[in-house]
Amino acid sequence: MTTRRSPTSDRGGEALDLLFNVVLFRGMPRTMLLELASKLRPIRYRAHTDIFHEGDEGATLYIILKGAVKIFIPSLDGREVVLAVHRKYDLLGEMSLLDDHPRSASATTIEDTEAVSLSRHDFLSVLDRHPEAQRAIIDVLVARLRATNQSIQDAYLLDVPGRLARRLLAIAEEHGEKTDEGVDIGLRVSQQELANMIGASRVAVNKQLQQWRKQDIVDVNRQRVTILNTTALEREYALSQ
Ligand code: CMP
């Protein structure tokens, strides 16, 4: 969990509020933040819009302000591997700006999304002029590597119920909202997308969710998944290890 700085209330405060909450800019002097705020370009996307494709040339960094963006690698036969879902204040597209290689994955919105973009030149100039931003980028990359390691470990060591249980618990931990019934996992994903996140078929995911539904462990309503019994789901994960 990240700590959010309290909002500012002066002129230009709105743009500064945004920057304060982005890990890349934490600790940056106010004058530099103000200068940077003027360089950000706002963008809006409807749900299910492609932002860029794997292999594209990367010239822009995106900072998500609202919504959700799926990062995935498409296969030639139309399947896809979902690497991550990025949400509010997450960075997107930093890798190709850093190593000057093409985009390492594709990015598509899964909810209506608002973002701001920063050009490669301005992004690299932030890193050059502000050593704390270099540290912050390392933190982001290390966190992503850890999450990827965990996914590889799960793919090798857990069965489908274990992988699905762990993924639902992880999404709920990050984005979940408590409701009267239980915990809404907070991300609207199709069963196909859930399957793509854990390297399983949609049929296998559907079968497992239906079984848990009968056992009152989860409730599934269109793209809304609610965890009704967290302990039982944790047990499914533990049993799978
Ligand atoms: P870039 O390679 O420019 O374009 C694809 C983006 O997806 C990449 O930058 C990162 O921002 C993001 N990305 C790629 N791989 C992962 C991953 N394993 N976990 C989280 N985000 C990723």
Tab-separated table of C-alpha atoms and ligand atoms in Angstrom:
chain	number	residue	atom	x	y	z
A	1	MET	CA	0.000	0.000	0.000
A	2	THR	CA	1.277	3.461	-0.843
A	3	THR	CA	0.933	6.498	1.396
A	4	ARG	CA	-0.978	9.331	-0.213
A	5	ARG	CA	0.133	12.911	0.409
A	6	SER	CA	-2.629	15.250	1.522
A	7	PRO	CA	-4.179	17.471	-1.159
A	8	THR	CA	-2.975	20.975	-1.840
A	9	SER	CA	-5.518	23.741	-2.196
A	10	ASP	CA	-3.705	26.576	-4.000
A	11	ARG	CA	-3.714	27.365	-7.733
A	12	GLY	CA	-2.253	24.584	-9.780
A	13	GLY	CA	-3.054	22.399	-6.763
A	14	GLU	CA	-5.093	19.912	-8.764
A	15	ALA	CA	-2.169	19.011	-10.998
A	16	LEU	CA	0.148	18.891	-7.984
A	17	ASP	CA	-2.229	16.589	-6.078
A	18	LEU	CA	-1.926	14.192	-8.948
A	19	LEU	CA	1.862	14.300	-9.060
A	20	PHE	CA	2.250	13.947	-5.282
A	21	ASN	CA	0.502	10.578	-5.514
A	22	VAL	CA	2.678	9.171	-8.272
A	23	VAL	CA	5.602	7.195	-6.895
A	24	LEU	CA	7.920	8.522	-9.604
A	25	PHE	CA	7.619	12.102	-8.388
A	26	ARG	CA	7.680	11.645	-4.630
A	27	GLY	CA	10.027	13.976	-2.813
A	28	MET	CA	10.432	16.176	-5.877
A	29	PRO	CA	10.809	19.922	-5.210
A	30	ARG	CA	7.595	21.877	-5.719
A	31	THR	CA	9.030	24.082	-8.474
A	32	MET	CA	9.993	21.020	-10.472
A	33	LEU	CA	6.560	19.473	-9.919
A	34	LEU	CA	4.851	22.621	-11.167
A	35	GLU	CA	7.041	22.665	-14.260
A	36	LEU	CA	6.274	19.001	-14.892
A	37	ALA	CA	2.521	19.437	-14.392
A	38	SER	CA	2.433	21.791	-17.382
A	39	LYS	CA	3.925	19.048	-19.579
A	40	LEU	CA	1.357	16.357	-18.824
A	41	ARG	CA	-1.278	15.754	-21.491
A	42	PRO	CA	-4.673	14.388	-20.404
A	43	ILE	CA	-6.186	11.464	-22.351
A	44	ARG	CA	-9.470	9.544	-21.983
A	45	TYR	CA	-10.211	6.073	-23.273
A	46	ARG	CA	-13.435	4.113	-23.372
A	47	ALA	CA	-13.329	0.572	-21.959
A	48	HIS	CA	-11.784	-1.987	-24.331
A	49	THR	CA	-9.640	0.509	-26.249
A	50	ASP	CA	-6.107	-0.397	-27.314
A	51	ILE	CA	-3.522	2.076	-25.985
A	52	PHE	CA	-0.569	0.430	-27.742
A	53	HIS	CA	0.528	-2.942	-29.077
A	54	GLU	CA	3.479	-5.149	-28.306
A	55	GLY	CA	6.241	-4.263	-30.785
A	56	ASP	CA	5.144	-0.636	-31.286
A	57	GLU	CA	7.761	2.047	-30.929
A	58	GLY	CA	7.461	3.572	-27.447
A	59	ALA	CA	7.562	7.359	-27.197
A	60	THR	CA	5.272	8.048	-24.259
A	61	LEU	CA	4.867	7.294	-20.562
A	62	TYR	CA	1.301	7.075	-19.214
A	63	ILE	CA	0.121	7.666	-15.656
A	64	ILE	CA	-3.314	6.215	-14.978
A	65	LEU	CA	-5.700	8.440	-13.025
A	66	LYS	CA	-8.882	6.394	-13.227
A	67	GLY	CA	-9.972	3.047	-14.642
A	68	ALA	CA	-7.983	-0.093	-15.363
A	69	VAL	CA	-5.542	-1.171	-18.086
A	70	LYS	CA	-4.726	-4.766	-18.940
A	71	ILE	CA	-1.110	-5.540	-19.894
A	72	PHE	CA	-0.895	-8.638	-22.025
A	73	ILE	CA	1.018	-10.554	-24.654
A	74	PRO	CA	-1.147	-11.763	-27.529
A	75	SER	CA	-0.437	-15.060	-29.257
A	76	LEU	CA	-0.815	-15.713	-32.980
A	77	ASP	CA	-3.853	-17.949	-32.412
A	78	GLY	CA	-5.775	-15.183	-30.622
A	79	ARG	CA	-5.075	-16.228	-27.044
A	80	GLU	CA	-3.356	-13.885	-24.625
A	81	VAL	CA	-1.257	-13.973	-21.475
A	82	VAL	CA	-2.284	-11.269	-19.014
A	83	LEU	CA	0.807	-9.998	-17.169
A	84	ALA	CA	-0.817	-7.368	-14.999
A	85	VAL	CA	-3.687	-4.947	-14.559
A	86	HIS	CA	-2.630	-1.394	-13.832
A	87	ARG	CA	-4.841	1.087	-12.036
A	88	LYS	CA	-4.870	4.551	-10.459
A	89	TYR	CA	-1.427	6.188	-10.189
A	90	ASP	CA	0.301	3.235	-11.863
A	91	LEU	CA	2.889	3.933	-14.570
A	92	LEU	CA	2.559	2.422	-17.987
A	93	GLY	CA	5.048	2.286	-20.822
A	94	GLU	CA	8.209	3.074	-18.872
A	95	MET	CA	10.186	0.068	-20.146
A	96	SER	CA	10.587	1.049	-23.782
A	97	LEU	CA	11.417	4.612	-22.766
A	98	LEU	CA	14.218	3.301	-20.569
A	99	ASP	CA	15.774	0.703	-22.872
A	100	ASP	CA	14.770	2.159	-26.261
A	101	HIS	CA	13.333	-1.190	-27.367
A	102	PRO	CA	9.792	-1.652	-28.751
A	103	ARG	CA	6.820	-2.035	-26.397
A	104	SER	CA	7.268	-5.270	-24.443
A	105	ALA	CA	3.518	-5.950	-24.199
A	106	SER	CA	0.147	-4.644	-25.358
A	107	ALA	CA	-2.081	-2.372	-23.264
A	108	THR	CA	-5.896	-2.264	-23.482
A	109	THR	CA	-8.369	-0.583	-21.156
A	110	ILE	CA	-10.805	-2.869	-19.352
A	111	GLU	CA	-12.768	0.034	-17.839
A	112	ASP	CA	-13.312	3.636	-18.960
A	113	THR	CA	-9.902	5.108	-18.230
A	114	GLU	CA	-8.349	8.532	-17.728
A	115	ALA	CA	-4.605	9.052	-17.904
A	116	VAL	CA	-1.953	11.688	-18.483
A	117	SER	CA	0.985	11.189	-20.798
A	118	LEU	CA	4.563	12.436	-20.640
A	119	SER	CA	6.965	12.461	-23.580
A	120	ARG	CA	10.129	10.366	-23.526
A	121	HIS	CA	12.208	13.560	-23.444
A	122	ASP	CA	10.402	14.933	-20.377
A	123	PHE	CA	10.428	11.548	-18.606
A	124	LEU	CA	14.168	11.067	-19.129
A	125	SER	CA	14.855	14.627	-18.087
A	126	VAL	CA	12.995	13.986	-14.780
A	127	LEU	CA	15.231	10.959	-14.189
A	128	ASP	CA	18.392	12.921	-15.049
A	129	ARG	CA	17.573	15.849	-12.800
A	130	HIS	CA	16.033	14.042	-9.853
A	131	PRO	CA	17.904	11.032	-8.390
A	132	GLU	CA	14.951	10.081	-6.183
A	133	ALA	CA	12.939	9.456	-9.360
A	134	GLN	CA	15.584	6.936	-10.467
A	135	ARG	CA	15.166	5.140	-7.169
A	136	ALA	CA	11.384	5.236	-7.535
A	137	ILE	CA	11.555	3.687	-11.010
A	138	ILE	CA	13.792	0.929	-9.654
A	139	ASP	CA	11.187	0.298	-6.928
A	140	VAL	CA	8.434	0.031	-9.564
A	141	LEU	CA	10.447	-2.368	-11.717
A	142	VAL	CA	11.473	-4.523	-8.752
A	143	ALA	CA	7.850	-4.765	-7.558
A	144	ARG	CA	6.801	-5.846	-11.050
A	145	LEU	CA	9.571	-8.448	-11.188
A	146	ARG	CA	8.498	-9.840	-7.811
A	147	ALA	CA	4.872	-10.081	-8.943
A	148	THR	CA	5.970	-11.778	-12.171
A	149	ASN	CA	8.127	-14.261	-10.203
A	150	GLN	CA	5.119	-15.072	-8.048
A	151	SER	CA	2.985	-15.712	-11.144
A	152	ILE	CA	5.635	-18.033	-12.607
A	153	GLN	CA	5.864	-19.887	-9.298
A	154	ASP	CA	2.063	-20.249	-9.168
A	155	ALA	CA	1.926	-21.469	-12.772
A	156	TYR	CA	4.433	-24.227	-12.000
A	157	LEU	CA	3.355	-25.233	-8.513
A	158	LEU	CA	-0.389	-24.648	-8.131
A	159	ASP	CA	-3.396	-26.322	-9.749
A	160	VAL	CA	-6.224	-24.280	-11.299
A	161	PRO	CA	-8.270	-23.893	-8.067
A	162	GLY	CA	-5.136	-22.769	-6.200
A	163	ARG	CA	-4.133	-20.282	-8.913
A	164	LEU	CA	-7.656	-18.898	-9.175
A	165	ALA	CA	-8.039	-18.616	-5.385
A	166	ARG	CA	-4.708	-16.812	-5.062
A	167	ARG	CA	-5.486	-14.426	-7.919
A	168	LEU	CA	-8.944	-13.518	-6.588
A	169	LEU	CA	-7.488	-12.934	-3.113
A	170	ALA	CA	-4.658	-10.811	-4.565
A	171	ILE	CA	-7.019	-8.674	-6.649
A	172	ALA	CA	-9.324	-8.236	-3.654
A	173	GLU	CA	-6.370	-7.304	-1.434
A	174	GLU	CA	-5.361	-4.559	-3.854
A	175	HIS	CA	-8.706	-3.290	-5.151
A	176	GLY	CA	-11.411	-4.965	-3.049
A	177	GLU	CA	-14.352	-3.184	-1.464
A	178	LYS	CA	-16.287	-4.523	1.511
A	179	THR	CA	-20.001	-5.009	0.861
A	180	ASP	CA	-22.850	-6.427	2.974
A	181	GLU	CA	-22.300	-9.828	1.336
A	182	GLY	CA	-18.511	-10.051	1.482
A	183	VAL	CA	-15.663	-8.479	-0.521
A	184	ASP	CA	-16.263	-7.287	-4.076
A	185	ILE	CA	-12.870	-7.891	-5.754
A	186	GLY	CA	-13.178	-4.415	-7.291
A	187	LEU	CA	-12.109	-5.263	-10.820
A	188	ARG	CA	-14.587	-5.994	-13.601
A	189	VAL	CA	-13.007	-8.879	-15.474
A	190	SER	CA	-14.535	-11.507	-17.731
A	191	GLN	CA	-13.982	-15.187	-16.975
A	192	GLN	CA	-11.818	-15.313	-20.110
A	193	GLU	CA	-9.625	-12.523	-18.673
A	194	LEU	CA	-9.378	-14.316	-15.343
A	195	ALA	CA	-8.370	-17.457	-17.257
A	196	ASN	CA	-5.730	-15.466	-19.183
A	197	MET	CA	-4.328	-14.160	-15.899
A	198	ILE	CA	-3.727	-17.630	-14.490
A	199	GLY	CA	-2.920	-19.620	-17.627
A	200	ALA	CA	-6.101	-21.736	-17.572
A	201	SER	CA	-9.015	-22.224	-19.960
A	202	ARG	CA	-12.229	-20.223	-19.621
A	203	VAL	CA	-14.110	-23.499	-19.191
A	204	ALA	CA	-11.920	-24.534	-16.238
A	205	VAL	CA	-12.352	-21.121	-14.584
A	206	ASN	CA	-16.114	-21.207	-15.131
A	207	LYS	CA	-16.364	-24.730	-13.689
A	208	GLN	CA	-14.397	-23.743	-10.583
A	209	LEU	CA	-16.363	-20.538	-9.994
A	210	GLN	CA	-19.649	-22.463	-10.312
A	211	GLN	CA	-18.418	-24.998	-7.752
A	212	TRP	CA	-17.410	-22.252	-5.306
A	213	ARG	CA	-20.718	-20.537	-5.937
A	214	LYS	CA	-22.602	-23.670	-4.867
A	215	GLN	CA	-20.412	-23.807	-1.730
A	216	ASP	CA	-21.135	-20.089	-0.983
A	217	ILE	CA	-17.432	-19.274	-1.293
A	218	VAL	CA	-17.923	-16.708	-4.103
A	219	ASP	CA	-20.785	-15.026	-5.890
A	220	VAL	CA	-20.487	-14.282	-9.591
A	221	ASN	CA	-22.768	-11.804	-11.289
A	222	ARG	CA	-21.767	-10.876	-14.842
A	223	GLN	CA	-18.245	-9.397	-14.471
A	224	ARG	CA	-18.645	-8.832	-10.724
A	225	VAL	CA	-17.008	-11.379	-8.426
A	226	THR	CA	-17.683	-11.196	-4.684
A	227	ILE	CA	-15.733	-13.273	-2.187
A	228	LEU	CA	-18.285	-14.519	0.347
A	229	ASN	CA	-15.915	-16.658	2.403
A	230	THR	CA	-12.303	-15.456	2.421
A	231	THR	CA	-11.170	-18.196	4.807
A	232	ALA	CA	-12.472	-20.933	2.522
A	233	LEU	CA	-10.714	-19.353	-0.474
A	234	GLU	CA	-7.456	-19.100	1.507
A	235	ARG	CA	-7.858	-22.791	2.349
A	236	GLU	CA	-8.244	-23.639	-1.382
A	237	TYR	CA	-4.947	-21.832	-2.000
A	238	ALA	CA	-3.197	-23.501	0.936
A	239	LEU	CA	-4.373	-26.981	-0.091
A	240	SER	CA	-3.037	-26.434	-3.602
A	241	GLN	CA	0.550	-25.684	-2.482
B	1	CMP	P1	6.647	-0.915	-22.291
B	1	CMP	O1	7.501	-2.087	-22.605
B	1	CMP	O2	7.051	0.410	-22.790
B	1	CMP	O3	5.174	-1.234	-22.852
B	1	CMP	C1	4.434	-2.280	-22.212
B	1	CMP	C2	4.305	-1.907	-20.762
B	1	CMP	O4	3.623	-2.844	-19.964
B	1	CMP	C3	5.712	-1.854	-20.133
B	1	CMP	O5	6.421	-0.796	-20.711
B	1	CMP	C4	5.336	-1.765	-18.674
B	1	CMP	O6	4.841	-0.488	-18.336
B	1	CMP	C5	4.160	-2.764	-18.647
B	1	CMP	N1	4.628	-4.123	-18.312
B	1	CMP	C6	5.345	-4.970	-19.079
B	1	CMP	N2	5.578	-6.133	-18.451
B	1	CMP	C7	4.989	-6.031	-17.233
B	1	CMP	C8	4.881	-6.914	-16.109
B	1	CMP	N3	5.417	-8.143	-16.100
B	1	CMP	N4	4.223	-6.458	-15.020
B	1	CMP	C9	3.668	-5.235	-15.016
B	1	CMP	N5	3.723	-4.354	-16.047
B	1	CMP	C10	4.389	-4.742	-17.143
